[in-house]
Amino acid sequence: MSSEKVHVALAGRSYDIHIGGGMLSRAGELLKPFARGLMPIVTDEHVAKLHLQKLTASLEASGIKSRSIALPPGERTKSFAGLEKLTTELLACGVDRGRLVVALGGGVIGDLAGFAAGILKRGVDFAQIPTTLLAQVDSSVGGKTAINVPQGKNLVGMFHQPRIVIADIEALTSLPKRELLAGYAEVVKYGALGDADFFAWLEANGAKVLAGDEAARTHIVAHSCKMKAEIVARDERETGDRALLNLGHTFGHALEAATGFSDRLLHGEAVAVGTVLALQLSAKLGLSPTIDAERYARHLKAVGLPASIADIDGARPDVDTLISHMMHDKKAHDGKLTFILVKGIGHAFTSRDVPLDAVRSVLAA
Ligand SMILES: NC(=O)c1ccc[n+]([C@@H]2O[C@H](COP(=O)([O-])OP(=O)(O)OC[C@H]3O[C@@H](n4cnc5c(N)ncnc54)[C@H](O)[C@@H]3O)[C@@H](O)[C@H]2O)c1
């Protein structure tokens, strides 16, 4: 069984990410150094049925007693109501400063449990055990935690780094294909933003990854985490380079908003289309070869991801609606649109002065 360890270097808040097949069975041994008293495990009802037993058995084998709190699956749990329910249950478990809260699940559980841990008793430690590909390569690493409010997604939250991340590659075998692909879109994005060789590796090996090859999956999760860890170590609070991770997100968020944040378009799918649009915009502005956008789109299509607005089910969102959503994005400042553009695949940079006409023409194409 292949396994890898990635270090996130953040001085007093540093931690390791353990990645590999069968990691859930090693969770007891890995969490033992942080264990004091009853360990609360926050999960969703769906993940609980699939993976909780393996985790609790491993904790028990290491002499750790646990209590699980299973919340309804889905984005609606990441809300003030979900936070109230969770913090109430954590307090009922007697959580205090010395205790470790464990998040077992996708990005919804990781974001919510991380935020709850961050504010409970003014901050308790937490561990991330991500079970979706998106959570393993993105949301469990870097310390962003949040809930959604009626005004928008992730608008109430805080930076709170986990003490440890445990990514079991075997857990991905139960993930529906569409969710797996949505996470894969974030993996390919790492290639586009900072590593052309990794993108080429994915072109050659993407099919193997998606078919379930454990060593290939361990490699892409570890490589993505390594790239994210390096960026987060340079810019924990997103005052500079961390924004590069938002490649494809200005377009992607607008597409998600225009499709009502519904099952019509998952976040990862929106990032896939958004990244192609960002590459096309870079080409339109003469910064990047047109062929790179074509090559990127070809790989997404080959694995079964949407690669253009036309690939999104239902009526095509109109250009004005999309532009208006971009103007209201939390990352837009003073009416200026911020885009992550590329100077070719693997070379992303932030641009705050993109002419609206160019954006409009890419969206209309
Ligand atoms: N904090 C960050 O830096 C960051 C980054 C990106 C995304 N996010 C957030 O992450 C969330 C999306 O995460 P997600 O895509 O993991 O969604 P999710 O947590 O809703 O999981 C998707 C679905 O998969 C199910 N599931 C989870 N693991 C499974 C498994 N192993 N087998 C079968 N089913 C499984 C869940 O029950 C759920 O129904 C969003 O709220 C987004 O805002 C946060």
Short mmCIF file of C-alpha atoms and ligand atoms in Angstrom, two decimals:
data_model
loop_
_atom_site.label_atom_id
_atom_site.label_comp_id
_atom_site.label_asym_id
_atom_site.label_seq_id
_atom_site.Cartn_x
_atom_site.Cartn_y
_atom_site.Cartn_z
CA MET A 1 0.00 0.00 0.00
CA SER A 2 1.40 3.38 -0.98
CA SER A 3 1.29 6.22 1.50
CA GLU A 4 2.70 9.73 1.65
CA LYS A 5 3.08 12.48 4.23
CA VAL A 6 2.91 16.19 3.37
CA HIS A 7 3.95 18.84 5.88
CA VAL A 8 2.18 22.20 6.11
CA ALA A 9 4.79 24.58 7.53
CA LEU A 10 3.06 27.30 9.54
CA ALA A 11 5.35 27.81 12.54
CA GLY A 12 3.27 27.10 15.69
CA ARG A 13 0.34 25.92 13.57
CA SER A 14 2.24 23.37 11.43
CA TYR A 15 0.74 19.95 10.75
CA ASP A 16 1.04 16.81 8.66
CA ILE A 17 -1.29 15.38 6.03
CA HIS A 18 -1.21 11.56 5.94
CA ILE A 19 -2.35 10.16 2.60
CA GLY A 20 -2.82 6.57 1.48
CA GLY A 21 -5.02 3.51 1.19
CA GLY A 22 -6.27 2.16 4.52
CA MET A 23 -5.49 5.32 6.52
CA LEU A 24 -8.82 5.13 8.39
CA SER A 25 -7.58 1.95 10.04
CA ARG A 26 -4.47 3.82 11.16
CA ALA A 27 -6.44 6.83 12.49
CA GLY A 28 -6.29 5.62 16.12
CA GLU A 29 -2.51 5.44 16.09
CA LEU A 30 -2.23 8.83 14.29
CA LEU A 31 -4.72 10.62 16.56
CA LYS A 32 -3.45 9.09 19.82
CA PRO A 33 -0.98 11.94 20.53
CA PHE A 34 -3.87 14.45 20.41
CA ALA A 35 -6.40 12.35 22.36
CA ARG A 36 -7.67 13.49 25.76
CA GLY A 37 -11.03 12.20 27.00
CA LEU A 38 -14.03 11.39 24.84
CA MET A 39 -13.32 12.26 21.18
CA PRO A 40 -16.28 13.76 19.28
CA ILE A 41 -16.53 12.72 15.62
CA VAL A 42 -18.56 15.08 13.45
CA THR A 43 -19.84 13.46 10.27
CA ASP A 44 -22.85 13.36 7.97
CA GLU A 45 -25.46 10.59 8.03
CA HIS A 46 -24.38 9.33 4.64
CA VAL A 47 -20.66 9.11 5.44
CA ALA A 48 -21.49 7.64 8.87
CA LYS A 49 -23.10 4.60 7.22
CA LEU A 50 -20.11 4.07 4.95
CA HIS A 51 -16.99 4.87 6.96
CA LEU A 52 -17.67 5.66 10.62
CA GLN A 53 -17.38 2.11 11.89
CA LYS A 54 -13.86 1.69 10.51
CA LEU A 55 -12.79 4.91 12.23
CA THR A 56 -14.34 4.10 15.63
CA ALA A 57 -12.86 0.58 15.53
CA SER A 58 -9.42 2.05 14.90
CA LEU A 59 -9.84 4.57 17.74
CA GLU A 60 -11.01 1.82 20.10
CA ALA A 61 -8.01 -0.33 19.21
CA SER A 62 -5.84 2.59 20.35
CA GLY A 63 -7.81 3.00 23.58
CA ILE A 64 -9.67 6.16 22.43
CA LYS A 65 -13.34 6.47 23.32
CA SER A 66 -15.44 8.45 20.84
CA ARG A 67 -18.94 9.78 20.33
CA SER A 68 -20.30 10.48 16.86
CA ILE A 69 -22.49 13.40 15.85
CA ALA A 70 -24.07 12.69 12.44
CA LEU A 71 -25.67 15.66 10.67
CA PRO A 72 -27.83 15.63 7.54
CA PRO A 73 -25.69 15.54 4.38
CA GLY A 74 -25.64 18.53 2.03
CA GLU A 75 -24.76 22.20 1.81
CA ARG A 76 -27.75 23.27 3.96
CA THR A 77 -26.07 21.79 7.03
CA LYS A 78 -23.33 24.44 6.64
CA SER A 79 -25.60 27.11 8.12
CA PHE A 80 -26.24 28.99 11.38
CA ALA A 81 -28.85 26.34 12.21
CA GLY A 82 -26.32 23.55 11.58
CA LEU A 83 -23.69 25.41 13.62
CA GLU A 84 -26.08 25.87 16.55
CA LYS A 85 -27.01 22.19 16.54
CA LEU A 86 -23.38 21.10 16.32
CA THR A 87 -21.99 23.43 19.00
CA THR A 88 -24.83 22.39 21.33
CA GLU A 89 -23.96 18.73 20.80
CA LEU A 90 -20.24 19.35 21.22
CA LEU A 91 -20.88 21.13 24.52
CA ALA A 92 -23.05 18.20 25.58
CA CYS A 93 -20.02 15.97 24.94
CA GLY A 94 -18.15 18.13 27.48
CA VAL A 95 -15.72 19.54 24.91
CA ASP A 96 -13.08 21.73 26.52
CA ARG A 97 -9.80 23.33 25.43
CA GLY A 98 -7.79 20.13 25.64
CA ARG A 99 -10.13 18.10 23.46
CA LEU A 100 -9.79 17.23 19.77
CA VAL A 101 -12.84 17.46 17.48
CA VAL A 102 -12.68 15.13 14.48
CA ALA A 103 -14.34 15.99 11.15
CA LEU A 104 -15.10 12.90 9.04
CA GLY A 105 -16.65 13.72 5.66
CA GLY A 106 -16.58 16.05 2.69
CA GLY A 107 -16.02 19.80 2.57
CA VAL A 108 -19.37 20.55 4.18
CA ILE A 109 -18.49 18.67 7.38
CA GLY A 110 -14.87 19.88 7.36
CA ASP A 111 -15.85 23.55 6.99
CA LEU A 112 -18.62 23.38 9.60
CA ALA A 113 -16.78 21.29 12.21
CA GLY A 114 -13.62 23.39 11.74
CA PHE A 115 -15.57 26.59 12.34
CA ALA A 116 -17.40 25.12 15.35
CA ALA A 117 -14.04 24.02 16.82
CA GLY A 118 -12.62 27.49 16.14
CA ILE A 119 -15.27 29.32 18.15
CA LEU A 120 -16.10 26.77 20.85
CA LYS A 121 -14.52 27.74 24.19
CA ARG A 122 -12.62 30.35 22.10
CA GLY A 123 -10.93 27.64 20.08
CA VAL A 124 -10.37 23.91 20.41
CA ASP A 125 -8.19 21.67 18.24
CA PHE A 126 -9.61 19.69 15.35
CA ALA A 127 -8.57 17.01 12.89
CA GLN A 128 -9.71 16.63 9.31
CA ILE A 129 -10.49 13.17 7.89
CA PRO A 130 -11.67 14.11 4.38
CA THR A 131 -13.69 11.50 2.46
CA THR A 132 -14.36 13.24 -0.89
CA LEU A 133 -11.65 13.92 -3.46
CA LEU A 134 -12.48 17.63 -3.31
CA ALA A 135 -11.99 17.65 0.45
CA GLN A 136 -8.77 15.60 0.25
CA VAL A 137 -7.10 17.90 -2.31
CA ASP A 138 -8.56 21.22 -1.25
CA SER A 139 -10.95 21.99 1.58
CA SER A 140 -9.30 19.97 4.39
CA VAL A 141 -5.96 21.75 3.90
CA GLY A 142 -5.21 25.38 4.63
CA GLY A 143 -7.50 26.22 7.53
CA LYS A 144 -10.39 28.00 5.82
CA THR A 145 -13.60 27.22 7.70
CA ALA A 146 -17.03 28.74 7.17
CA ILE A 147 -20.79 28.49 6.94
CA ASN A 148 -23.17 29.87 4.31
CA VAL A 149 -25.63 32.70 4.99
CA PRO A 150 -28.53 33.98 2.86
CA GLN A 151 -26.21 36.69 1.47
CA GLY A 152 -23.81 34.12 0.04
CA LYS A 153 -21.63 31.05 0.47
CA ASN A 154 -18.80 30.93 3.03
CA LEU A 155 -19.39 34.51 4.18
CA VAL A 156 -19.17 33.77 7.92
CA GLY A 157 -16.06 31.90 8.97
CA MET A 158 -12.48 32.03 10.17
CA PHE A 159 -9.00 30.69 9.58
CA HIS A 160 -8.50 27.75 11.92
CA GLN A 161 -5.83 25.22 11.00
CA PRO A 162 -6.37 21.52 11.78
CA ARG A 163 -3.79 19.71 13.94
CA ILE A 164 -3.61 16.79 11.50
CA VAL A 165 -5.23 15.67 8.24
CA ILE A 166 -5.80 11.98 7.43
CA ALA A 167 -6.83 11.22 3.84
CA ASP A 168 -7.81 7.60 3.23
CA ILE A 169 -7.68 6.93 -0.52
CA GLU A 170 -9.82 3.79 -0.03
CA ALA A 171 -12.72 5.99 1.18
CA LEU A 172 -12.96 7.39 -2.35
CA THR A 173 -14.14 4.01 -3.69
CA SER A 174 -17.67 4.68 -2.38
CA LEU A 175 -17.83 8.18 -3.87
CA PRO A 176 -20.31 8.62 -6.77
CA LYS A 177 -18.55 9.17 -10.12
CA ARG A 178 -19.88 12.70 -10.51
CA GLU A 179 -18.51 13.76 -7.08
CA LEU A 180 -15.18 12.12 -7.91
CA LEU A 181 -14.96 14.07 -11.17
CA ALA A 182 -15.87 17.33 -9.42
CA GLY A 183 -12.87 16.79 -7.13
CA TYR A 184 -10.70 15.84 -10.10
CA ALA A 185 -11.46 19.26 -11.64
CA GLU A 186 -9.66 20.85 -8.64
CA VAL A 187 -6.70 18.50 -9.17
CA VAL A 188 -6.32 19.50 -12.83
CA LYS A 189 -6.57 23.13 -11.74
CA TYR A 190 -3.33 22.69 -9.72
CA GLY A 191 -1.60 21.73 -12.98
CA ALA A 192 -2.94 24.82 -14.75
CA LEU A 193 -1.97 27.21 -11.99
CA GLY A 194 1.52 26.06 -11.17
CA ASP A 195 2.79 22.82 -12.67
CA ALA A 196 2.72 22.09 -16.41
CA ASP A 197 4.49 18.72 -15.87
CA PHE A 198 1.75 17.63 -13.45
CA PHE A 199 -0.87 18.61 -16.02
CA ALA A 200 0.93 16.49 -18.65
CA TRP A 201 1.06 13.60 -16.13
CA LEU A 202 -2.71 13.91 -15.65
CA GLU A 203 -3.29 13.90 -19.40
CA ALA A 204 -1.42 10.60 -19.56
CA ASN A 205 -2.74 9.03 -16.35
CA GLY A 206 -6.14 10.66 -15.65
CA ALA A 207 -8.07 7.62 -16.87
CA LYS A 208 -6.09 5.37 -14.49
CA VAL A 209 -6.80 7.73 -11.58
CA LEU A 210 -10.51 7.77 -12.28
CA ALA A 211 -10.64 4.00 -12.78
CA GLY A 212 -9.49 3.60 -9.16
CA ASP A 213 -5.75 2.95 -9.27
CA GLU A 214 -4.72 3.46 -5.63
CA ALA A 215 -1.11 4.46 -6.23
CA ALA A 216 -2.15 7.00 -8.90
CA ARG A 217 -4.83 8.42 -6.58
CA THR A 218 -2.35 8.67 -3.69
CA HIS A 219 0.01 10.51 -6.03
CA ILE A 220 -2.53 13.12 -7.18
CA VAL A 221 -3.82 13.78 -3.66
CA ALA A 222 -0.27 14.11 -2.27
CA HIS A 223 0.89 16.31 -5.17
CA SER A 224 -2.15 18.60 -4.89
CA CYS A 225 -1.71 18.87 -1.10
CA LYS A 226 1.99 19.63 -1.56
CA MET A 227 1.18 22.46 -3.97
CA LYS A 228 -1.53 23.85 -1.70
CA ALA A 229 0.70 23.51 1.40
CA GLU A 230 3.49 25.50 -0.27
CA ILE A 231 1.12 28.30 -1.24
CA VAL A 232 -0.58 28.38 2.19
CA ALA A 233 2.83 28.44 3.94
CA ARG A 234 3.71 31.56 1.88
CA ASP A 235 0.36 33.30 2.33
CA GLU A 236 -1.87 31.77 5.01
CA ARG A 237 -4.47 34.56 4.99
CA GLU A 238 -4.78 35.17 1.24
CA THR A 239 -3.18 38.57 0.98
CA GLY A 240 -1.19 37.51 -2.10
CA ASP A 241 -0.28 34.19 -3.70
CA ARG A 242 -3.05 32.15 -2.05
CA ALA A 243 -5.48 33.83 -4.47
CA LEU A 244 -3.86 31.79 -7.27
CA LEU A 245 -5.82 28.81 -5.93
CA ASN A 246 -8.91 30.68 -7.13
CA LEU A 247 -8.05 30.06 -10.79
CA GLY A 248 -11.35 29.54 -12.61
CA HIS A 249 -13.35 30.69 -9.57
CA THR A 250 -14.49 34.17 -10.74
CA PHE A 251 -16.17 32.56 -13.75
CA GLY A 252 -17.06 29.44 -11.74
CA HIS A 253 -18.89 31.31 -8.94
CA ALA A 254 -20.86 33.31 -11.51
CA LEU A 255 -21.90 30.06 -13.22
CA GLU A 256 -22.87 28.49 -9.88
CA ALA A 257 -24.91 31.58 -8.96
CA ALA A 258 -26.60 31.66 -12.39
CA THR A 259 -27.58 28.00 -12.02
CA GLY A 260 -28.92 28.61 -8.50
CA PHE A 261 -26.16 26.68 -6.63
CA SER A 262 -28.08 23.55 -7.57
CA ASP A 263 -27.35 20.01 -8.70
CA ARG A 264 -27.30 21.37 -12.25
CA LEU A 265 -23.69 22.35 -11.66
CA LEU A 266 -21.46 21.11 -8.82
CA HIS A 267 -18.75 23.46 -7.51
CA GLY A 268 -15.97 21.37 -9.09
CA GLU A 269 -17.79 21.30 -12.43
CA ALA A 270 -18.11 25.10 -12.27
CA VAL A 271 -14.36 25.33 -11.57
CA ALA A 272 -13.68 23.08 -14.60
CA VAL A 273 -15.64 25.34 -16.98
CA GLY A 274 -14.35 28.47 -15.20
CA THR A 275 -10.72 27.42 -15.64
CA VAL A 276 -11.21 26.89 -19.38
CA LEU A 277 -12.79 30.37 -19.56
CA ALA A 278 -9.84 31.86 -17.63
CA LEU A 279 -7.43 30.21 -20.07
CA GLN A 280 -9.49 31.52 -23.01
CA LEU A 281 -9.50 35.01 -21.48
CA SER A 282 -5.71 34.82 -21.06
CA ALA A 283 -5.44 33.87 -24.75
CA LYS A 284 -7.79 36.70 -25.78
CA LEU A 285 -5.55 39.18 -23.91
CA GLY A 286 -2.50 37.81 -25.73
CA LEU A 287 -0.97 36.37 -22.54
CA SER A 288 -1.22 32.67 -23.26
CA PRO A 289 -1.36 30.46 -26.37
CA THR A 290 -4.89 29.60 -27.55
CA ILE A 291 -3.75 26.01 -27.87
CA ASP A 292 -3.33 25.75 -24.06
CA ALA A 293 -7.02 26.50 -23.48
CA GLU A 294 -7.92 23.94 -26.15
CA ARG A 295 -5.61 21.33 -24.63
CA TYR A 296 -7.04 21.93 -21.16
CA ALA A 297 -10.64 21.64 -22.40
CA ARG A 298 -9.75 18.45 -24.32
CA HIS A 299 -8.51 16.75 -21.15
CA LEU A 300 -11.61 17.74 -19.15
CA LYS A 301 -13.87 16.38 -21.90
CA ALA A 302 -11.84 13.19 -22.16
CA VAL A 303 -12.47 12.36 -18.50
CA GLY A 304 -16.15 13.36 -18.65
CA LEU A 305 -16.13 16.86 -17.15
CA PRO A 306 -17.94 19.86 -18.64
CA ALA A 307 -15.50 22.14 -20.47
CA SER A 308 -17.71 24.94 -21.78
CA ILE A 309 -20.89 26.82 -20.88
CA ALA A 310 -22.66 24.82 -23.59
CA ASP A 311 -21.89 21.60 -21.65
CA ILE A 312 -24.02 22.76 -18.67
CA ASP A 313 -27.49 21.18 -18.58
CA GLY A 314 -30.51 23.43 -19.15
CA ALA A 315 -30.88 26.95 -20.51
CA ARG A 316 -27.63 28.79 -21.20
CA PRO A 317 -27.03 31.56 -18.60
CA ASP A 318 -26.92 34.95 -20.35
CA VAL A 319 -23.81 37.09 -20.41
CA ASP A 320 -25.25 40.08 -18.49
CA THR A 321 -26.41 37.83 -15.65
CA LEU A 322 -22.97 36.27 -15.40
CA ILE A 323 -21.22 39.67 -15.42
CA SER A 324 -23.56 40.95 -12.74
CA HIS A 325 -22.77 37.93 -10.52
CA MET A 326 -19.05 38.59 -11.00
CA MET A 327 -19.48 42.22 -9.95
CA HIS A 328 -21.14 41.04 -6.72
CA ASP A 329 -18.55 38.36 -5.99
CA LYS A 330 -16.87 38.73 -2.58
CA LYS A 331 -13.52 38.89 -4.39
CA ALA A 332 -14.50 41.93 -6.54
CA HIS A 333 -13.20 45.25 -5.18
CA ASP A 334 -14.21 48.80 -6.15
CA GLY A 335 -16.13 47.57 -9.19
CA LYS A 336 -12.94 45.98 -10.57
CA LEU A 337 -12.96 42.31 -11.47
CA THR A 338 -10.12 40.21 -10.13
CA PHE A 339 -9.11 37.33 -12.32
CA ILE A 340 -6.45 34.70 -12.05
CA LEU A 341 -4.96 34.50 -15.53
CA VAL A 342 -2.17 32.36 -16.96
CA LYS A 343 0.91 32.94 -19.07
CA GLY A 344 0.52 29.41 -20.44
CA ILE A 345 -0.49 26.27 -18.51
CA GLY A 346 1.40 26.19 -15.19
CA HIS A 347 1.97 29.95 -14.85
CA ALA A 348 -0.88 31.71 -13.06
CA PHE A 349 -0.90 35.29 -11.81
CA THR A 350 -3.45 37.74 -10.40
CA SER A 351 -4.83 40.52 -12.58
CA ARG A 352 -7.05 43.31 -11.25
CA ASP A 353 -7.43 45.24 -14.47
CA VAL A 354 -9.15 43.01 -16.96
CA PRO A 355 -11.19 44.89 -19.59
CA LEU A 356 -14.86 44.00 -19.29
CA ASP A 357 -15.20 43.75 -23.08
CA ALA A 358 -12.73 40.87 -23.19
CA VAL A 359 -14.63 39.04 -20.40
CA ARG A 360 -17.90 39.63 -22.23
CA SER A 361 -16.58 38.30 -25.52
CA VAL A 362 -15.18 35.12 -23.89
CA LEU A 363 -18.56 34.49 -22.23
CA ALA A 364 -20.45 35.07 -25.47
CA ALA A 365 -18.20 32.88 -27.62
N1 LIG B 1 -12.35 25.32 3.20
C1 LIG B 1 -11.93 25.36 1.97
O1 LIG B 1 -10.80 25.77 1.68
C2 LIG B 1 -12.84 24.89 0.87
C3 LIG B 1 -12.35 24.69 -0.42
C4 LIG B 1 -13.20 24.19 -1.39
C5 LIG B 1 -14.52 23.88 -1.08
N2 LIG B 1 -14.96 24.09 0.20
C6 LIG B 1 -16.34 23.75 0.58
O2 LIG B 1 -16.48 22.35 0.46
C7 LIG B 1 -17.86 22.03 0.26
C8 LIG B 1 -17.97 20.99 -0.82
O3 LIG B 1 -17.29 19.83 -0.41
P1 LIG B 1 -17.65 18.40 -1.00
O4 LIG B 1 -17.68 18.46 -2.47
O5 LIG B 1 -16.75 17.42 -0.32
O6 LIG B 1 -19.18 18.24 -0.57
P2 LIG B 1 -19.96 17.43 0.57
O7 LIG B 1 -19.27 17.49 1.86
O8 LIG B 1 -21.35 17.92 0.50
O9 LIG B 1 -19.92 15.94 0.02
C9 LIG B 1 -20.59 15.62 -1.18
C10 LIG B 1 -21.49 14.41 -0.99
O10 LIG B 1 -20.69 13.23 -0.94
C11 LIG B 1 -21.04 12.44 0.20
N3 LIG B 1 -19.81 11.73 0.58
C12 LIG B 1 -18.75 12.21 1.26
N4 LIG B 1 -17.78 11.28 1.30
C13 LIG B 1 -18.25 10.19 0.66
C14 LIG B 1 -17.71 8.92 0.35
N5 LIG B 1 -16.45 8.59 0.69
N6 LIG B 1 -18.49 8.03 -0.32
C15 LIG B 1 -19.74 8.37 -0.71
N7 LIG B 1 -20.31 9.56 -0.47
C16 LIG B 1 -19.55 10.46 0.20
C17 LIG B 1 -21.59 13.41 1.20
O11 LIG B 1 -22.45 12.77 2.10
C18 LIG B 1 -22.32 14.40 0.29
O12 LIG B 1 -23.58 13.91 -0.01
C19 LIG B 1 -18.56 23.34 -0.07
O13 LIG B 1 -19.30 23.75 1.03
C20 LIG B 1 -17.41 24.31 -0.32
O14 LIG B 1 -17.73 25.64 0.03
C21 LIG B 1 -14.15 24.58 1.16
#
